[in-house]
Structures are given as C-alpha cells and as structure tokens.
C-alpha cells in the first residue's frame, strides 16, 4: 500500500505541470481566436488570405501564374510579371487591376511611359 501511495506522490508534480501547460495552451488559443473574431477574420480565412508582398524568387512563378491566368497573352504576361516580381517582391492580388497595393509594381514604367508590369 505504501509503495502505490509513494508512486502517486512522485507522479503528482508531473501531472500538475502537465495540467498547467495544457491550460496555458488552451488559454492562448482562445485568446488568438478572440482577437481574430474581433477583427472579423476567422483563422481559416486568415490562412487562405492572398499574400501579395514579400515574395521570394521561388514564390513569383506561382503568383504570376494566377495573375496571368485569364489573359490571352500568357507568355508575355508571365515574362513581365516575373520580371516585376523579382524586382519588386510583390504581385497585386487578382487577375487584373489592384496595382496600388504594390507601389513598385505600379510605378515601374516602359520608356514610352506605359505600365511595365501586367
């Protein structure tokens, strides 16, 4: 009988520590969910939100594939979009417009003054 009581007493601090850790984890998760609900954005929507700036060169082809997906001129669109993405580290969201989101992308012009980036 003494042996089982002794082993329970040794395990008690570990169980208390685990309980504290799990309660902290649950509290922090609840806090994040509350903060996201306050801003009107669920965690799922925030995860799938379009990222349009801070790209690495490896991310540019994927962003440009979507940006150029509805054009009839895919090759030139992809060429210039990737060129702009490599320089600006940014691709506007959507398949057209919204260039104001990426100032570098928006302000890079051709010699004749037209837009360089699709």
mmCIF file of C-alpha atoms in Angstrom:
data_model
loop_
_atom_site.group_PDB
_atom_site.id
_atom_site.type_symbol
_atom_site.label_atom_id
_atom_site.label_comp_id
_atom_site.label_asym_id
_atom_site.label_seq_id
_atom_site.Cartn_x
_atom_site.Cartn_y
_atom_site.Cartn_z
ATOM 1 C CA UNK A 1 0.000 0.000 0.000
ATOM 2 C CA UNK A 2 2.854 2.381 0.846
ATOM 3 C CA UNK A 3 4.500 1.755 -2.488
ATOM 4 C CA UNK A 4 1.442 2.781 -4.558
ATOM 5 C CA UNK A 5 0.966 5.918 -2.431
ATOM 6 C CA UNK A 6 4.632 6.786 -2.890
ATOM 7 C CA UNK A 7 4.484 6.414 -6.682
ATOM 8 C CA UNK A 8 1.324 8.554 -6.812
ATOM 9 C CA UNK A 9 3.076 11.267 -4.782
ATOM 10 C CA UNK A 10 6.039 11.211 -7.196
ATOM 11 C CA UNK A 11 3.762 11.453 -10.230
ATOM 12 C CA UNK A 12 1.653 14.285 -8.785
ATOM 13 C CA UNK A 13 4.101 17.144 -9.576
ATOM 14 C CA UNK A 14 4.434 15.917 -13.167
ATOM 15 C CA UNK A 15 0.669 15.707 -13.565
ATOM 16 C CA UNK A 16 0.280 19.225 -12.132
ATOM 17 C CA UNK A 17 2.905 20.544 -14.532
ATOM 18 C CA UNK A 18 1.126 18.933 -17.497
ATOM 19 C CA UNK A 19 -2.202 20.357 -16.340
ATOM 20 C CA UNK A 20 -0.708 23.857 -16.134
ATOM 21 C CA UNK A 21 0.849 23.529 -19.610
ATOM 22 C CA UNK A 22 -2.404 22.370 -21.201
ATOM 23 C CA UNK A 23 -4.420 25.104 -19.510
ATOM 24 C CA UNK A 24 -1.909 27.752 -20.736
ATOM 25 C CA UNK A 25 -2.131 26.350 -24.255
ATOM 26 C CA UNK A 26 -5.923 26.387 -24.184
ATOM 27 C CA UNK A 27 -5.958 29.966 -22.861
ATOM 28 C CA UNK A 28 -3.558 31.237 -25.542
ATOM 29 C CA UNK A 29 -5.528 29.507 -28.321
ATOM 30 C CA UNK A 30 -8.747 31.051 -27.034
ATOM 31 C CA UNK A 31 -7.081 34.485 -26.939
ATOM 32 C CA UNK A 32 -5.942 34.196 -30.587
ATOM 33 C CA UNK A 33 -9.431 33.121 -31.666
ATOM 34 C CA UNK A 34 -10.989 36.053 -29.797
ATOM 35 C CA UNK A 35 -8.563 38.537 -31.370
ATOM 36 C CA UNK A 36 -9.319 37.205 -34.853
ATOM 37 C CA UNK A 37 -13.086 37.356 -34.259
ATOM 38 C CA UNK A 38 -12.730 40.967 -33.091
ATOM 39 C CA UNK A 39 -11.199 41.822 -36.452
ATOM 40 C CA UNK A 40 -13.887 39.856 -38.309
ATOM 41 C CA UNK A 41 -11.454 37.303 -39.716
ATOM 42 C CA UNK A 42 -11.611 33.619 -38.885
ATOM 43 C CA UNK A 43 -8.412 31.608 -38.625
ATOM 44 C CA UNK A 44 -9.308 29.653 -41.764
ATOM 45 C CA UNK A 45 -9.871 32.802 -43.813
ATOM 46 C CA UNK A 46 -6.685 34.356 -42.487
ATOM 47 C CA UNK A 47 -4.721 31.251 -43.501
ATOM 48 C CA UNK A 48 -6.047 31.367 -47.092
ATOM 49 C CA UNK A 49 -5.734 35.147 -47.433
ATOM 50 C CA UNK A 50 -3.879 36.179 -50.587
ATOM 51 C CA UNK A 51 -0.294 37.125 -49.911
ATOM 52 C CA UNK A 52 0.820 39.765 -52.369
ATOM 53 C CA UNK A 53 4.073 41.187 -50.973
ATOM 54 C CA UNK A 54 7.331 39.945 -49.537
ATOM 55 C CA UNK A 55 7.758 37.210 -52.134
ATOM 56 C CA UNK A 56 10.949 35.253 -52.574
ATOM 57 C CA UNK A 57 12.010 34.480 -56.136
ATOM 58 C CA UNK A 58 10.698 30.930 -55.694
ATOM 59 C CA UNK A 59 7.180 32.259 -54.986
ATOM 60 C CA UNK A 60 6.985 34.577 -58.016
ATOM 61 C CA UNK A 61 6.085 31.946 -60.661
ATOM 62 C CA UNK A 62 3.065 30.756 -58.670
ATOM 63 C CA UNK A 63 1.812 34.283 -58.025
ATOM 64 C CA UNK A 64 2.302 35.228 -61.680
ATOM 65 C CA UNK A 65 0.584 32.070 -62.923
ATOM 66 C CA UNK A 66 -2.541 33.203 -61.094
ATOM 67 C CA UNK A 67 -2.108 36.867 -62.106
ATOM 68 C CA UNK A 68 -1.842 35.893 -65.796
ATOM 69 C CA UNK A 69 -4.440 33.085 -65.719
ATOM 70 C CA UNK A 70 -7.184 34.986 -67.585
ATOM 71 C CA UNK A 71 -5.140 36.743 -70.261
ATOM 72 C CA UNK A 72 -4.920 35.659 -73.885
ATOM 73 C CA UNK A 73 -1.218 36.666 -73.857
ATOM 74 C CA UNK A 74 0.151 34.264 -71.258
ATOM 75 C CA UNK A 75 3.833 34.179 -72.321
ATOM 76 C CA UNK A 76 4.462 37.947 -72.296
ATOM 77 C CA UNK A 77 2.324 38.343 -69.183
ATOM 78 C CA UNK A 78 4.330 35.682 -67.332
ATOM 79 C CA UNK A 79 7.652 37.127 -68.554
ATOM 80 C CA UNK A 80 6.926 40.669 -67.389
ATOM 81 C CA UNK A 81 5.057 39.637 -64.252
ATOM 82 C CA UNK A 82 8.004 37.534 -63.086
ATOM 83 C CA UNK A 83 10.474 40.272 -64.007
ATOM 84 C CA UNK A 84 8.430 42.725 -61.920
ATOM 85 C CA UNK A 85 8.013 40.240 -59.067
ATOM 86 C CA UNK A 86 11.758 39.536 -58.904
ATOM 87 C CA UNK A 87 12.453 43.268 -58.685
ATOM 88 C CA UNK A 88 9.519 44.408 -56.522
ATOM 89 C CA UNK A 89 8.964 41.230 -54.424
ATOM 90 C CA UNK A 90 5.251 41.878 -54.924
ATOM 91 C CA UNK A 91 2.371 40.840 -57.212
ATOM 92 C CA UNK A 92 -1.036 42.529 -56.903
ATOM 93 C CA UNK A 93 -3.950 40.294 -55.872
ATOM 94 C CA UNK A 94 -6.374 39.138 -58.533
ATOM 95 C CA UNK A 95 -6.001 38.683 -62.274
ATOM 96 C CA UNK A 96 -6.075 42.399 -63.127
ATOM 97 C CA UNK A 97 -6.085 45.868 -61.509
ATOM 98 C CA UNK A 98 -5.273 46.366 -57.778
ATOM 99 C CA UNK A 99 -1.773 47.618 -58.705
ATOM 100 C CA UNK A 100 -1.989 50.287 -55.997
ATOM 101 C CA UNK A 101 -1.287 47.502 -53.482
ATOM 102 C CA UNK A 102 2.257 47.159 -54.894
ATOM 103 C CA UNK A 103 3.725 50.646 -55.463
ATOM 104 C CA UNK A 104 6.942 49.395 -57.124
ATOM 105 C CA UNK A 105 4.926 47.146 -59.451
ATOM 106 C CA UNK A 106 2.547 50.026 -60.210
ATOM 107 C CA UNK A 107 5.180 52.727 -60.779
ATOM 108 C CA UNK A 108 7.637 50.808 -62.987
ATOM 109 C CA UNK A 109 7.053 52.200 -66.492
ATOM 110 C CA UNK A 110 8.316 51.473 -70.003
ATOM 111 C CA UNK A 111 10.411 54.047 -71.906
ATOM 112 C CA UNK A 112 7.234 55.329 -73.536
ATOM 113 C CA UNK A 113 5.532 55.759 -70.138
ATOM 114 C CA UNK A 114 3.239 52.733 -70.253
ATOM 115 C CA UNK A 115 2.969 50.172 -67.446
ATOM 116 C CA UNK A 116 5.850 47.689 -67.354
ATOM 117 C CA UNK A 117 4.066 45.197 -65.109
ATOM 118 C CA UNK A 118 0.827 43.379 -66.008
#
